[in-house]
mmCIF file of C-alpha atoms in Angstrom:
data_model
loop_
_atom_site.group_PDB
_atom_site.id
_atom_site.type_symbol
_atom_site.label_atom_id
_atom_site.label_comp_id
_atom_site.label_asym_id
_atom_site.label_seq_id
_atom_site.Cartn_x
_atom_site.Cartn_y
_atom_site.Cartn_z
ATOM 1 C CA MET A 293 42.577 -17.965 17.465
ATOM 2 C CA THR A 294 42.494 -17.115 13.840
ATOM 3 C CA GLY A 295 41.204 -18.210 10.492
ATOM 4 C CA THR A 296 43.710 -16.363 8.257
ATOM 5 C CA THR A 297 45.323 -13.651 10.375
ATOM 6 C CA ASN A 298 46.975 -13.424 13.750
ATOM 7 C CA LEU A 299 44.994 -11.915 16.617
ATOM 8 C CA ASP A 300 47.531 -10.303 18.911
ATOM 9 C CA GLY A 301 46.701 -10.466 22.610
ATOM 10 C CA PHE A 302 44.109 -13.242 22.393
ATOM 11 C CA ALA A 303 46.137 -15.515 24.647
ATOM 12 C CA VAL A 304 49.724 -15.726 25.876
ATOM 13 C CA ARG A 305 51.730 -18.768 26.912
ATOM 14 C CA ARG A 306 53.135 -19.051 30.380
ATOM 15 C CA PRO A 307 55.802 -18.207 31.327
ATOM 16 C CA SER A 308 57.343 -16.662 28.244
ATOM 17 C CA ALA A 309 54.422 -14.320 27.539
ATOM 18 C CA GLU A 310 54.744 -14.993 23.816
ATOM 19 C CA PRO A 311 51.468 -14.668 21.908
ATOM 20 C CA VAL A 312 49.731 -17.929 21.077
ATOM 21 C CA VAL A 313 47.769 -18.114 17.833
ATOM 22 C CA ILE A 314 45.170 -20.860 17.521
ATOM 23 C CA GLU A 315 43.347 -21.509 14.277
ATOM 24 C CA ALA A 316 39.562 -21.231 14.488
ATOM 25 C CA ASN A 317 39.219 -24.442 12.514
ATOM 26 C CA ARG A 318 41.511 -26.133 15.050
ATOM 27 C CA LEU A 319 39.715 -24.864 18.120
ATOM 28 C CA PHE A 320 36.276 -25.620 16.730
ATOM 29 C CA SER A 321 37.192 -28.836 15.024
ATOM 30 C CA GLN A 322 34.722 -30.106 17.620
ATOM 31 C CA HIS A 323 32.558 -28.398 20.167
ATOM 32 C CA LEU A 324 34.296 -26.376 22.886
ATOM 33 C CA LEU A 325 33.532 -26.626 26.601
ATOM 34 C CA ILE A 326 34.868 -23.949 28.960
ATOM 35 C CA VAL A 327 34.849 -25.270 32.546
ATOM 36 C CA GLY A 328 36.064 -23.846 35.840
ATOM 37 C CA GLN A 329 35.009 -22.619 39.248
ATOM 38 C CA THR A 330 33.107 -19.399 39.772
ATOM 39 C CA GLY A 331 35.447 -16.415 39.355
ATOM 40 C CA SER A 332 38.115 -18.381 37.471
ATOM 41 C CA GLY A 333 37.643 -16.393 34.238
ATOM 42 C CA LYS A 334 35.262 -18.494 32.148
ATOM 43 C CA SER A 335 33.138 -15.579 30.908
ATOM 44 C CA THR A 336 36.212 -13.481 30.125
ATOM 45 C CA SER A 337 37.570 -16.362 28.020
ATOM 46 C CA ALA A 338 34.275 -16.732 26.196
ATOM 47 C CA VAL A 339 34.176 -13.015 25.429
ATOM 48 C CA ALA A 340 37.786 -13.048 24.216
ATOM 49 C CA LEU A 341 37.010 -15.929 21.872
ATOM 50 C CA LEU A 342 33.814 -14.298 20.584
ATOM 51 C CA ASN A 343 35.614 -11.000 20.066
ATOM 52 C CA ALA A 344 38.315 -12.744 18.057
ATOM 53 C CA LEU A 345 35.622 -14.358 15.880
ATOM 54 C CA MET A 346 33.804 -11.049 15.444
ATOM 55 C CA ARG A 347 36.967 -9.266 14.345
ATOM 56 C CA GLN A 348 37.256 -11.813 11.513
ATOM 57 C CA ASN A 349 33.597 -11.463 10.433
ATOM 58 C CA GLN A 350 32.820 -14.912 11.743
ATOM 59 C CA THR A 351 29.298 -15.439 13.056
ATOM 60 C CA GLY A 352 28.647 -15.791 16.810
ATOM 61 C CA ILE A 353 25.289 -16.156 18.492
ATOM 62 C CA ILE A 354 24.929 -15.961 22.259
ATOM 63 C CA LEU A 355 21.971 -17.282 24.268
ATOM 64 C CA ASP A 356 22.433 -15.060 27.289
ATOM 65 C CA PRO A 357 20.325 -16.186 30.266
ATOM 66 C CA THR A 358 21.567 -13.396 32.568
ATOM 67 C CA GLY A 359 21.774 -10.384 30.268
ATOM 68 C CA GLU A 360 25.482 -9.772 31.000
ATOM 69 C CA TYR A 361 26.467 -10.045 27.352
ATOM 70 C CA ALA A 362 23.818 -7.556 26.194
ATOM 71 C CA HIS A 363 26.077 -4.566 26.856
ATOM 72 C CA LEU A 364 28.966 -5.779 24.728
ATOM 73 C CA PRO A 365 29.928 -3.535 21.784
ATOM 74 C CA HIS A 366 29.300 -4.799 18.274
ATOM 75 C CA ALA A 367 26.322 -6.812 19.470
ATOM 76 C CA VAL A 368 22.862 -6.901 17.949
ATOM 77 C CA VAL A 369 20.712 -7.535 21.002
ATOM 78 C CA GLY A 370 17.289 -9.106 20.948
ATOM 79 C CA LYS A 371 15.859 -8.916 24.461
ATOM 80 C CA LEU A 372 12.916 -11.215 25.007
ATOM 81 C CA GLY A 373 9.972 -9.372 26.435
ATOM 82 C CA ASP A 374 11.328 -6.050 25.258
ATOM 83 C CA ASN A 375 12.330 -5.703 21.593
ATOM 84 C CA ALA A 376 12.093 -9.436 20.740
ATOM 85 C CA PHE A 377 9.636 -12.243 21.209
ATOM 86 C CA ILE A 378 9.075 -15.905 20.463
ATOM 87 C CA ASP A 379 6.054 -16.437 18.267
ATOM 88 C CA PHE A 380 3.711 -18.739 20.235
ATOM 89 C CA ALA A 381 2.337 -20.104 16.970
ATOM 90 C CA LYS A 382 5.761 -21.645 16.295
ATOM 91 C CA LEU A 383 5.792 -23.589 19.525
ATOM 92 C CA SER A 384 4.976 -27.288 19.343
ATOM 93 C CA ALA A 385 2.235 -28.732 21.488
ATOM 94 C CA ASP A 386 4.863 -30.342 23.705
ATOM 95 C CA GLN A 387 6.661 -27.034 24.188
ATOM 96 C CA LEU A 388 3.478 -25.082 24.859
ATOM 97 C CA ALA A 389 2.206 -27.687 27.291
ATOM 98 C CA GLU A 390 5.504 -27.697 29.199
ATOM 99 C CA ILE A 391 5.472 -23.925 29.506
ATOM 100 C CA ILE A 392 1.912 -23.998 30.826
ATOM 101 C CA GLY A 393 2.780 -26.833 33.211
ATOM 102 C CA ILE A 394 0.849 -29.702 31.606
ATOM 103 C CA ASP A 395 2.646 -33.031 31.951
ATOM 104 C CA ASP A 396 -0.133 -35.541 31.325
ATOM 105 C CA ASP A 397 0.490 -37.210 27.927
ATOM 106 C CA ILE A 398 -3.205 -37.553 27.176
ATOM 107 C CA VAL A 399 -3.835 -33.831 27.878
ATOM 108 C CA VAL A 400 -0.777 -32.887 25.831
ATOM 109 C CA ALA A 401 -2.300 -34.780 22.897
ATOM 110 C CA MET A 402 -5.502 -32.855 23.444
ATOM 111 C CA VAL A 403 -3.536 -29.608 23.343
ATOM 112 C CA SER A 404 -2.033 -30.688 20.034
ATOM 113 C CA ALA A 405 -5.467 -31.494 18.599
ATOM 114 C CA ALA A 406 -6.869 -28.200 19.899
ATOM 115 C CA MET A 407 -4.039 -26.235 18.220
ATOM 116 C CA THR A 408 -4.840 -27.975 14.909
ATOM 117 C CA SER A 409 -8.530 -27.204 15.336
ATOM 118 C CA LEU A 410 -7.820 -23.527 16.012
ATOM 119 C CA ARG A 411 -5.592 -23.318 12.932
ATOM 120 C CA LEU A 412 -8.463 -24.786 10.891
ATOM 121 C CA ALA A 413 -10.860 -22.288 12.360
ATOM 122 C CA TYR A 414 -8.610 -19.298 11.680
ATOM 123 C CA ASN A 415 -6.975 -20.210 8.344
ATOM 124 C CA VAL A 416 -9.528 -22.446 6.570
ATOM 125 C CA LEU A 417 -12.969 -21.516 7.985
ATOM 126 C CA HIS A 418 -11.957 -17.881 8.698
ATOM 127 C CA GLN A 419 -13.946 -17.779 11.885
ATOM 128 C CA GLU A 420 -13.237 -16.120 15.228
ATOM 129 C CA THR A 421 -14.823 -18.865 17.310
ATOM 130 C CA PRO A 422 -13.655 -22.349 18.336
ATOM 131 C CA TYR A 423 -13.854 -25.238 15.910
ATOM 132 C CA VAL A 424 -16.964 -27.184 16.829
ATOM 133 C CA LYS A 425 -16.440 -30.890 16.218
ATOM 134 C CA VAL A 426 -19.921 -32.157 17.080
ATOM 135 C CA GLY A 427 -21.609 -33.237 13.872
ATOM 136 C CA VAL A 428 -18.558 -32.778 11.587
ATOM 137 C CA SER A 429 -17.819 -35.714 9.319
ATOM 138 C CA TRP A 430 -14.399 -37.233 9.075
ATOM 139 C CA THR A 431 -14.499 -36.694 5.334
ATOM 140 C CA ASP A 432 -14.998 -32.917 5.703
ATOM 141 C CA TYR A 433 -12.432 -32.722 8.532
ATOM 142 C CA GLU A 434 -9.743 -34.510 6.500
ATOM 143 C CA ALA A 435 -10.473 -32.289 3.471
ATOM 144 C CA GLN A 436 -9.981 -29.194 5.661
ATOM 145 C CA LEU A 437 -6.725 -30.571 7.021
ATOM 146 C CA GLU A 438 -5.384 -30.926 3.473
ATOM 147 C CA ARG A 439 -5.792 -27.153 3.091
ATOM 148 C CA LEU A 440 -3.356 -26.530 5.952
ATOM 149 C CA HIS A 441 0.346 -26.444 5.225
ATOM 150 C CA ASP A 442 2.920 -28.264 7.274
ATOM 151 C CA PHE A 443 4.654 -25.125 8.529
ATOM 152 C CA PRO A 444 3.206 -23.269 11.551
ATOM 153 C CA ARG A 445 0.038 -21.269 10.920
ATOM 154 C CA PRO A 446 -1.353 -18.489 13.144
ATOM 155 C CA TYR A 447 -4.264 -19.196 15.407
ATOM 156 C CA ASP A 448 -6.175 -17.440 18.144
ATOM 157 C CA ILE A 449 -4.599 -18.880 21.279
ATOM 158 C CA ARG A 450 -7.144 -17.001 23.396
ATOM 159 C CA LEU A 451 -9.637 -19.627 22.325
ATOM 160 C CA LEU A 452 -7.545 -22.531 23.592
ATOM 161 C CA PRO A 453 -9.550 -23.159 26.809
ATOM 162 C CA ASP A 454 -12.817 -23.265 24.882
ATOM 163 C CA GLN A 455 -11.265 -25.374 22.134
ATOM 164 C CA LEU A 456 -10.013 -27.963 24.642
ATOM 165 C CA LEU A 457 -13.645 -28.424 25.718
ATOM 166 C CA GLU A 458 -14.610 -28.874 22.041
ATOM 167 C CA GLU A 459 -12.073 -31.720 21.767
ATOM 168 C CA CYS A 460 -14.143 -33.691 24.312
ATOM 169 C CA VAL A 461 -16.564 -35.311 21.848
ATOM 170 C CA GLN A 462 -17.873 -38.847 21.605
ATOM 171 C CA PRO A 463 -20.379 -40.936 19.653
ATOM 172 C CA ALA A 464 -23.971 -41.141 20.751
ATOM 173 C CA SER A 465 -25.414 -44.150 22.492
ATOM 174 C CA ASP A 466 -24.707 -47.552 20.957
ATOM 175 C CA ALA A 467 -27.908 -47.646 18.975
ATOM 176 C CA GLU A 468 -27.419 -44.169 17.525
ATOM 177 C CA ALA A 469 -23.619 -44.085 17.180
ATOM 178 C CA ASP A 470 -22.333 -42.677 13.884
ATOM 179 C CA PHE A 471 -18.643 -43.309 13.511
ATOM 180 C CA SER A 472 -18.452 -41.324 10.311
ATOM 181 C CA LEU A 473 -18.562 -38.219 12.526
ATOM 182 C CA LEU A 474 -15.879 -36.792 14.791
ATOM 183 C CA GLY A 475 -18.465 -36.844 17.529
ATOM 184 C CA GLN A 476 -22.143 -36.518 18.205
ATOM 185 C CA GLN A 477 -22.177 -35.230 21.783
ATOM 186 C CA TYR A 478 -19.884 -33.833 24.473
ATOM 187 C CA ASP A 479 -18.129 -36.050 26.986
ATOM 188 C CA ARG A 480 -19.154 -34.068 30.086
ATOM 189 C CA PRO A 481 -17.112 -36.140 32.615
ATOM 190 C CA ARG A 482 -13.988 -35.605 30.524
ATOM 191 C CA GLN A 483 -14.710 -31.859 30.293
ATOM 192 C CA ARG A 484 -14.975 -31.666 34.078
ATOM 193 C CA GLN A 485 -11.624 -33.384 34.408
ATOM 194 C CA LEU A 486 -10.092 -30.571 32.373
ATOM 195 C CA VAL A 487 -11.078 -27.828 34.811
ATOM 196 C CA PRO A 488 -7.522 -27.589 36.424
ATOM 197 C CA VAL A 489 -5.964 -27.592 32.959
ATOM 198 C CA LEU A 490 -8.275 -24.814 31.745
ATOM 199 C CA ALA A 491 -7.304 -22.763 34.828
ATOM 200 C CA ALA A 492 -3.598 -23.258 34.040
ATOM 201 C CA VAL A 493 -4.094 -22.199 30.421
ATOM 202 C CA ARG A 494 -5.980 -19.072 31.414
ATOM 203 C CA LYS A 495 -3.331 -18.196 33.968
ATOM 204 C CA PHE A 496 -0.685 -18.532 31.282
ATOM 205 C CA LEU A 497 -2.624 -16.354 28.844
ATOM 206 C CA ALA A 498 -3.165 -13.654 31.448
ATOM 207 C CA ASP A 499 0.454 -13.565 32.672
ATOM 208 C CA PRO A 500 1.998 -10.237 31.561
ATOM 209 C CA THR A 501 5.495 -11.764 31.347
ATOM 210 C CA MET A 502 4.267 -14.580 29.139
ATOM 211 C CA GLN A 503 2.365 -12.082 27.007
ATOM 212 C CA ARG A 504 5.559 -10.146 26.403
ATOM 213 C CA LEU A 505 7.818 -13.165 25.829
ATOM 214 C CA PHE A 506 5.479 -14.966 23.384
ATOM 215 C CA ARG A 507 3.550 -11.961 22.087
ATOM 216 C CA LEU A 508 0.300 -13.365 23.361
ATOM 217 C CA PRO A 509 -2.847 -11.402 22.579
ATOM 218 C CA ARG A 510 -4.743 -10.229 25.626
ATOM 219 C CA PRO A 511 -7.576 -12.576 26.670
ATOM 220 C CA LYS A 512 -10.840 -11.469 25.124
ATOM 221 C CA ARG A 513 -13.393 -9.913 27.406
ATOM 222 C CA ARG A 514 -17.080 -9.686 26.613
ATOM 223 C CA SER A 515 -18.130 -6.381 25.146
ATOM 224 C CA GLU A 516 -14.458 -5.358 24.707
ATOM 225 C CA GLN A 517 -13.166 -4.300 21.315
ATOM 226 C CA ALA A 518 -9.761 -5.403 20.136
ATOM 227 C CA HIS A 519 -7.091 -3.376 21.912
ATOM 228 C CA VAL A 520 -4.232 -1.888 19.884
ATOM 229 C CA ASP A 521 -1.269 -0.563 21.862
ATOM 230 C CA THR A 522 0.032 2.280 19.666
ATOM 231 C CA SER A 523 2.842 3.040 22.118
ATOM 232 C CA ALA A 524 4.483 -0.405 21.896
ATOM 233 C CA LYS A 525 7.990 -0.498 20.507
ATOM 234 C CA THR A 526 8.953 -2.481 17.448
ATOM 235 C CA GLN A 527 9.528 -6.136 18.254
ATOM 236 C CA TYR A 528 11.385 -8.770 16.256
ATOM 237 C CA ASP A 529 10.632 -12.426 16.035
ATOM 238 C CA VAL A 530 13.673 -14.244 17.467
ATOM 239 C CA VAL A 531 13.421 -16.788 14.672
ATOM 240 C CA TYR A 532 13.831 -13.960 12.167
ATOM 241 C CA LEU A 533 16.949 -12.761 13.988
ATOM 242 C CA LEU A 534 18.455 -16.260 14.068
ATOM 243 C CA THR A 535 17.692 -16.803 10.390
ATOM 244 C CA MET A 536 19.227 -13.444 9.442
ATOM 245 C CA PHE A 537 22.524 -14.265 11.189
ATOM 246 C CA ALA A 538 22.569 -17.862 10.064
ATOM 247 C CA ALA A 539 22.216 -17.004 6.398
ATOM 248 C CA MET A 540 25.340 -14.931 5.838
ATOM 249 C CA LYS A 541 28.677 -14.010 7.309
ATOM 250 C CA ALA A 542 28.389 -11.463 10.072
ATOM 251 C CA GLN A 543 29.802 -7.966 9.407
ATOM 252 C CA HIS A 544 31.803 -7.493 12.589
ATOM 253 C CA ARG A 545 28.673 -8.152 14.644
ATOM 254 C CA PHE A 546 27.387 -10.949 16.776
ATOM 255 C CA LEU A 547 23.847 -11.665 17.936
ATOM 256 C CA VAL A 548 22.868 -11.733 21.624
ATOM 257 C CA ILE A 549 19.502 -13.150 22.622
ATOM 258 C CA ASP A 550 18.943 -11.671 26.088
ATOM 259 C CA LEU A 551 16.859 -14.080 28.195
ATOM 260 C CA SER A 552 17.218 -12.186 31.464
ATOM 261 C CA ALA A 553 13.449 -11.823 31.721
ATOM 262 C CA LEU A 554 13.415 -15.530 32.550
ATOM 263 C CA ARG A 555 15.955 -15.435 35.367
ATOM 264 C CA SER A 556 13.216 -15.961 37.946
ATOM 265 C CA ASN A 557 11.494 -18.744 35.978
ATOM 266 C CA LEU A 558 14.173 -21.369 35.427
ATOM 267 C CA LYS A 559 11.703 -23.905 34.107
ATOM 268 C CA VAL A 560 10.569 -21.715 31.223
ATOM 269 C CA GLY A 561 14.177 -20.506 30.774
ATOM 270 C CA LYS A 562 15.300 -24.102 30.173
ATOM 271 C CA LEU A 563 12.592 -24.672 27.624
ATOM 272 C CA VAL A 564 13.296 -21.415 25.811
ATOM 273 C CA VAL A 565 17.029 -22.194 25.543
ATOM 274 C CA SER A 566 16.246 -25.662 24.298
ATOM 275 C CA THR A 567 13.715 -24.330 21.799
ATOM 276 C CA LEU A 568 15.995 -21.661 20.400
ATOM 277 C CA ALA A 569 18.925 -24.118 20.076
ATOM 278 C CA ALA A 570 16.737 -26.646 18.229
ATOM 279 C CA THR A 571 15.302 -23.834 16.066
ATOM 280 C CA LEU A 572 18.767 -22.630 15.055
ATOM 281 C CA LEU A 573 19.802 -26.204 14.215
ATOM 282 C CA ALA A 574 16.704 -26.525 11.992
ATOM 283 C CA ILE A 575 17.479 -23.230 10.294
ATOM 284 C CA LYS A 576 21.054 -24.235 9.608
ATOM 285 C CA THR A 577 20.111 -27.670 8.359
ATOM 286 C CA ASN A 578 17.568 -26.262 5.885
ATOM 287 C CA LEU A 579 19.719 -23.444 4.475
ATOM 288 C CA PRO A 580 20.931 -24.093 0.915
ATOM 289 C CA HIS A 581 24.333 -22.680 1.806
ATOM 290 C CA THR A 582 25.909 -22.358 5.223
ATOM 291 C CA VAL A 583 28.525 -20.393 7.100
ATOM 292 C CA PRO A 584 30.100 -21.584 10.380
ATOM 293 C CA ILE A 585 28.322 -20.370 13.513
ATOM 294 C CA VAL A 586 29.516 -20.566 17.104
ATOM 295 C CA LEU A 587 26.561 -20.820 19.470
ATOM 296 C CA THR A 588 27.504 -19.758 23.024
ATOM 297 C CA VAL A 589 25.556 -20.422 26.217
ATOM 298 C CA ASP A 590 27.001 -19.191 29.493
ATOM 299 C CA GLU A 591 26.465 -21.350 32.591
ATOM 300 C CA ALA A 592 24.708 -23.839 30.310
ATOM 301 C CA HIS A 593 24.279 -26.469 33.002
ATOM 302 C CA ARG A 594 21.418 -24.383 34.494
ATOM 303 C CA TYR A 595 19.536 -24.472 31.228
ATOM 304 C CA LEU A 596 19.623 -28.097 30.224
ATOM 305 C CA THR A 597 16.185 -29.640 30.259
ATOM 306 C CA GLU A 598 15.472 -32.826 32.138
ATOM 307 C CA ALA A 599 15.560 -34.716 28.841
ATOM 308 C CA ALA A 600 19.286 -34.126 28.571
ATOM 309 C CA SER A 601 19.897 -36.432 31.528
ATOM 310 C CA HIS A 602 17.976 -39.431 30.228
ATOM 311 C CA VAL A 603 19.344 -41.916 27.718
ATOM 312 C CA GLY A 604 16.976 -42.105 24.811
ATOM 313 C CA TRP A 605 15.409 -38.724 25.570
ATOM 314 C CA VAL A 606 18.488 -36.581 24.870
ATOM 315 C CA ASP A 607 17.209 -35.675 21.402
ATOM 316 C CA GLN A 608 14.355 -33.755 23.066
ATOM 317 C CA ASP A 609 16.856 -31.267 24.521
ATOM 318 C CA GLY A 610 17.844 -28.581 22.046
ATOM 319 C CA LEU A 611 21.412 -28.086 23.286
ATOM 320 C CA SER A 612 22.018 -31.809 23.304
ATOM 321 C CA ARG A 613 20.735 -32.085 19.734
ATOM 322 C CA VAL A 614 23.091 -29.312 18.583
ATOM 323 C CA ALA A 615 25.955 -31.106 20.314
ATOM 324 C CA ARG A 616 25.138 -34.309 18.412
ATOM 325 C CA GLU A 617 24.038 -32.977 15.041
ATOM 326 C CA GLY A 618 25.319 -29.397 14.758
ATOM 327 C CA ARG A 619 28.789 -29.872 13.341
ATOM 328 C CA LYS A 620 27.607 -31.318 10.031
ATOM 329 C CA ALA A 621 25.466 -28.166 9.597
ATOM 330 C CA GLY A 622 28.305 -25.843 10.569
ATOM 331 C CA LEU A 623 26.892 -25.128 14.012
ATOM 332 C CA TYR A 624 29.460 -25.321 16.804
ATOM 333 C CA LEU A 625 28.746 -25.114 20.517
ATOM 334 C CA MET A 626 30.739 -23.164 23.059
ATOM 335 C CA LEU A 627 29.364 -23.775 26.544
ATOM 336 C CA THR A 628 30.617 -22.585 29.873
ATOM 337 C CA THR A 629 29.856 -24.438 33.106
ATOM 338 C CA GLN A 630 31.189 -24.374 36.635
ATOM 339 C CA SER A 631 31.766 -28.100 36.896
ATOM 340 C CA PRO A 632 31.866 -31.069 34.501
ATOM 341 C CA LEU A 633 29.704 -32.857 37.089
ATOM 342 C CA ASP A 634 26.872 -30.588 36.021
ATOM 343 C CA LEU A 635 26.712 -32.083 32.530
ATOM 344 C CA PRO A 636 25.373 -35.586 31.767
ATOM 345 C CA SER A 637 28.061 -37.914 30.495
ATOM 346 C CA GLN A 638 26.417 -38.402 27.116
ATOM 347 C CA LEU A 639 26.526 -34.653 26.489
ATOM 348 C CA LEU A 640 29.996 -34.173 27.926
ATOM 349 C CA GLY A 641 31.301 -36.787 25.499
ATOM 350 C CA GLU A 642 30.308 -34.573 22.508
ATOM 351 C CA PHE A 643 32.926 -31.926 23.424
ATOM 352 C CA GLY A 644 36.205 -32.787 21.732
ATOM 353 C CA ASN A 645 38.001 -29.633 22.921
ATOM 354 C CA LEU A 646 38.102 -28.124 26.433
ATOM 355 C CA LEU A 647 39.342 -24.916 27.891
ATOM 356 C CA VAL A 648 39.812 -25.787 31.570
ATOM 357 C CA HIS A 649 40.153 -23.082 34.235
ATOM 358 C CA ARG A 650 40.652 -23.924 37.862
ATOM 359 C CA VAL A 651 39.076 -27.317 38.761
ATOM 360 C CA THR A 652 39.911 -28.714 42.186
ATOM 361 C CA THR A 653 37.848 -31.716 43.281
ATOM 362 C CA ILE A 654 38.732 -35.333 42.570
ATOM 363 C CA ASP A 655 35.199 -36.025 41.315
ATOM 364 C CA GLU A 656 35.427 -33.173 38.766
ATOM 365 C CA LEU A 657 38.767 -34.298 37.496
ATOM 366 C CA SER A 658 37.573 -37.867 37.161
ATOM 367 C CA LYS A 659 34.799 -36.632 34.867
ATOM 368 C CA LEU A 660 37.513 -35.315 32.564
ATOM 369 C CA PRO A 661 39.837 -38.262 32.016
ATOM 370 C CA ILE A 662 41.725 -36.297 29.349
ATOM 371 C CA VAL A 663 43.226 -34.074 32.081
ATOM 372 C CA ASN A 664 44.181 -36.804 34.537
ATOM 373 C CA ASP A 665 47.905 -36.252 34.105
ATOM 374 C CA ILE A 666 47.669 -32.512 34.817
ATOM 375 C CA GLY A 667 45.077 -32.443 37.552
ATOM 376 C CA LYS A 668 47.462 -30.912 40.085
ATOM 377 C CA GLU A 669 48.335 -28.043 37.756
ATOM 378 C CA LEU A 670 44.670 -27.358 37.007
ATOM 379 C CA ALA A 671 43.858 -27.073 40.703
ATOM 380 C CA GLN A 672 46.607 -24.429 41.130
ATOM 381 C CA GLN A 673 45.694 -22.208 38.195
ATOM 382 C CA ASN A 674 45.119 -18.502 38.948
ATOM 383 C CA VAL A 675 42.233 -16.417 37.753
ATOM 384 C CA GLY A 676 42.484 -16.088 33.947
ATOM 385 C CA GLU A 677 44.837 -19.037 33.574
ATOM 386 C CA ALA A 678 43.463 -21.943 31.605
ATOM 387 C CA THR A 679 44.542 -25.054 29.713
ATOM 388 C CA PHE A 680 43.446 -26.119 26.250
ATOM 389 C CA VAL A 681 43.112 -29.891 25.875
ATOM 390 C CA GLY A 682 41.370 -32.126 23.390
ATOM 391 C CA ASN A 683 41.431 -33.456 19.895
ATOM 392 C CA GLY A 684 42.707 -30.142 18.538
ATOM 393 C CA PHE A 685 45.796 -30.161 20.749
ATOM 394 C CA GLU A 686 48.557 -32.767 20.655
ATOM 395 C CA GLU A 687 49.474 -31.847 24.226
ATOM 396 C CA PRO A 688 47.897 -29.580 26.846
ATOM 397 C CA LEU A 689 48.449 -25.886 26.160
ATOM 398 C CA THR A 690 48.379 -23.656 29.266
ATOM 399 C CA VAL A 691 47.727 -19.961 28.634
ATOM 400 C CA THR A 692 46.765 -16.816 30.397
ATOM 401 C CA MET A 693 43.610 -15.447 28.793
ATOM 402 C CA VAL A 694 43.769 -11.734 28.003
ATOM 403 C CA ARG A 695 40.686 -9.527 28.084
ATOM 404 C CA ALA A 696 39.605 -8.315 24.673
ATOM 405 C CA GLY A 697 40.911 -4.767 24.562
ATOM 406 C CA ASP A 698 37.813 -3.139 23.051
ATOM 407 C CA VAL A 699 35.305 -4.993 25.211
ATOM 408 C CA GLN A 700 34.098 -4.023 28.691
ATOM 409 C CA HIS A 701 32.788 -7.108 30.387
ATOM 410 C CA ASP A 702 32.702 -6.816 34.167
ATOM 411 C CA THR A 703 31.788 -10.080 35.950
ATOM 412 C CA ALA A 704 33.627 -9.397 39.189
ATOM 413 C CA SER A 705 31.785 -10.117 42.394
ATOM 414 C CA PRO A 706 30.858 -7.140 44.650
ATOM 415 C CA GLN A 707 33.594 -6.439 47.270
ATOM 416 C CA PHE A 708 33.092 -5.674 50.919
ATOM 417 C CA LYS A 709 34.037 -2.114 51.812
ATOM 418 C CA LYS A 710 35.214 -0.691 55.114
#
């Protein structure tokens, strides 16, 4: 694969062993899907492609759910929970609610309202207490909202449980109701219904893993002064890292976002991958100038949110949005997955080019109609052998992928010993 120069050893054709050079613009004329059984060489192929891009100063970003790409040379690594974090203030109400485990639409709307109230309290009123809505006029409230900007503003998330209770306001009795106010009294039954939600929010805020991932402040305790951890290492906002790499051509480097801290929490892992993909798309869309970026996600099928499987809801999944909208912003996907059956049809259809390693079942082959004529050959491919097919190839091109010479990337399974 090359933009202007040949990259010797990237791939060789069988059986002649002559080097095959594939233009980057040809391979990524559309998104690229690498598919094949476990152990067939998918990750090795992805690393070889990324290494070829890196050698040409092209920009590659890897969302690495397992941490196996974090040890690659020439990588700038942001490890969530260690030297990198996702700013909780940049999460939408839907994203925050999903992480906490809130799925009731009415309560999600209350979370959104509470976040706005806390932003008003922190940024407009400059107070360290919840925003009390009882007795506040709509006129004053709307004037305060005008002083907030559209982009995310910091707020004290530790106050979220108390603020949710403040959102439960209502008019007084019929004779005394004043609808020019946000509320005149608390809706006590509604507050009692929130008890399980408040418990979930407090559990989230107290979770050490969540505190590291989203840089949450410690929950306040009475009579406790603000705690400053002077031993903590420097941390970088992942959005800053994404913006830095998206804004200019990489200098023989690629960015790895190590998400291995989420391996045991697949639900949050899915949301984080979706959020970062959507964030990168927004960054690329808003940049005044753009450079091509290849966004890679290994074993991507594990990290698609439920929204990716539902017609009409696909736009709520970050990877699906990149697949549909990324090319016009110069953002190209390279996903690996064990089976095409793991991807919803509407997402699979966005990949114009495929690199197919060994695929054996009839159901899998039927999901890839473009390879119907070579299904038998695909089933017999050895480890490292793969076939390029798609819009960038007039006919299938079978190659043996060669490991990048300066990259150590060991994905072999442990072997039994005598």
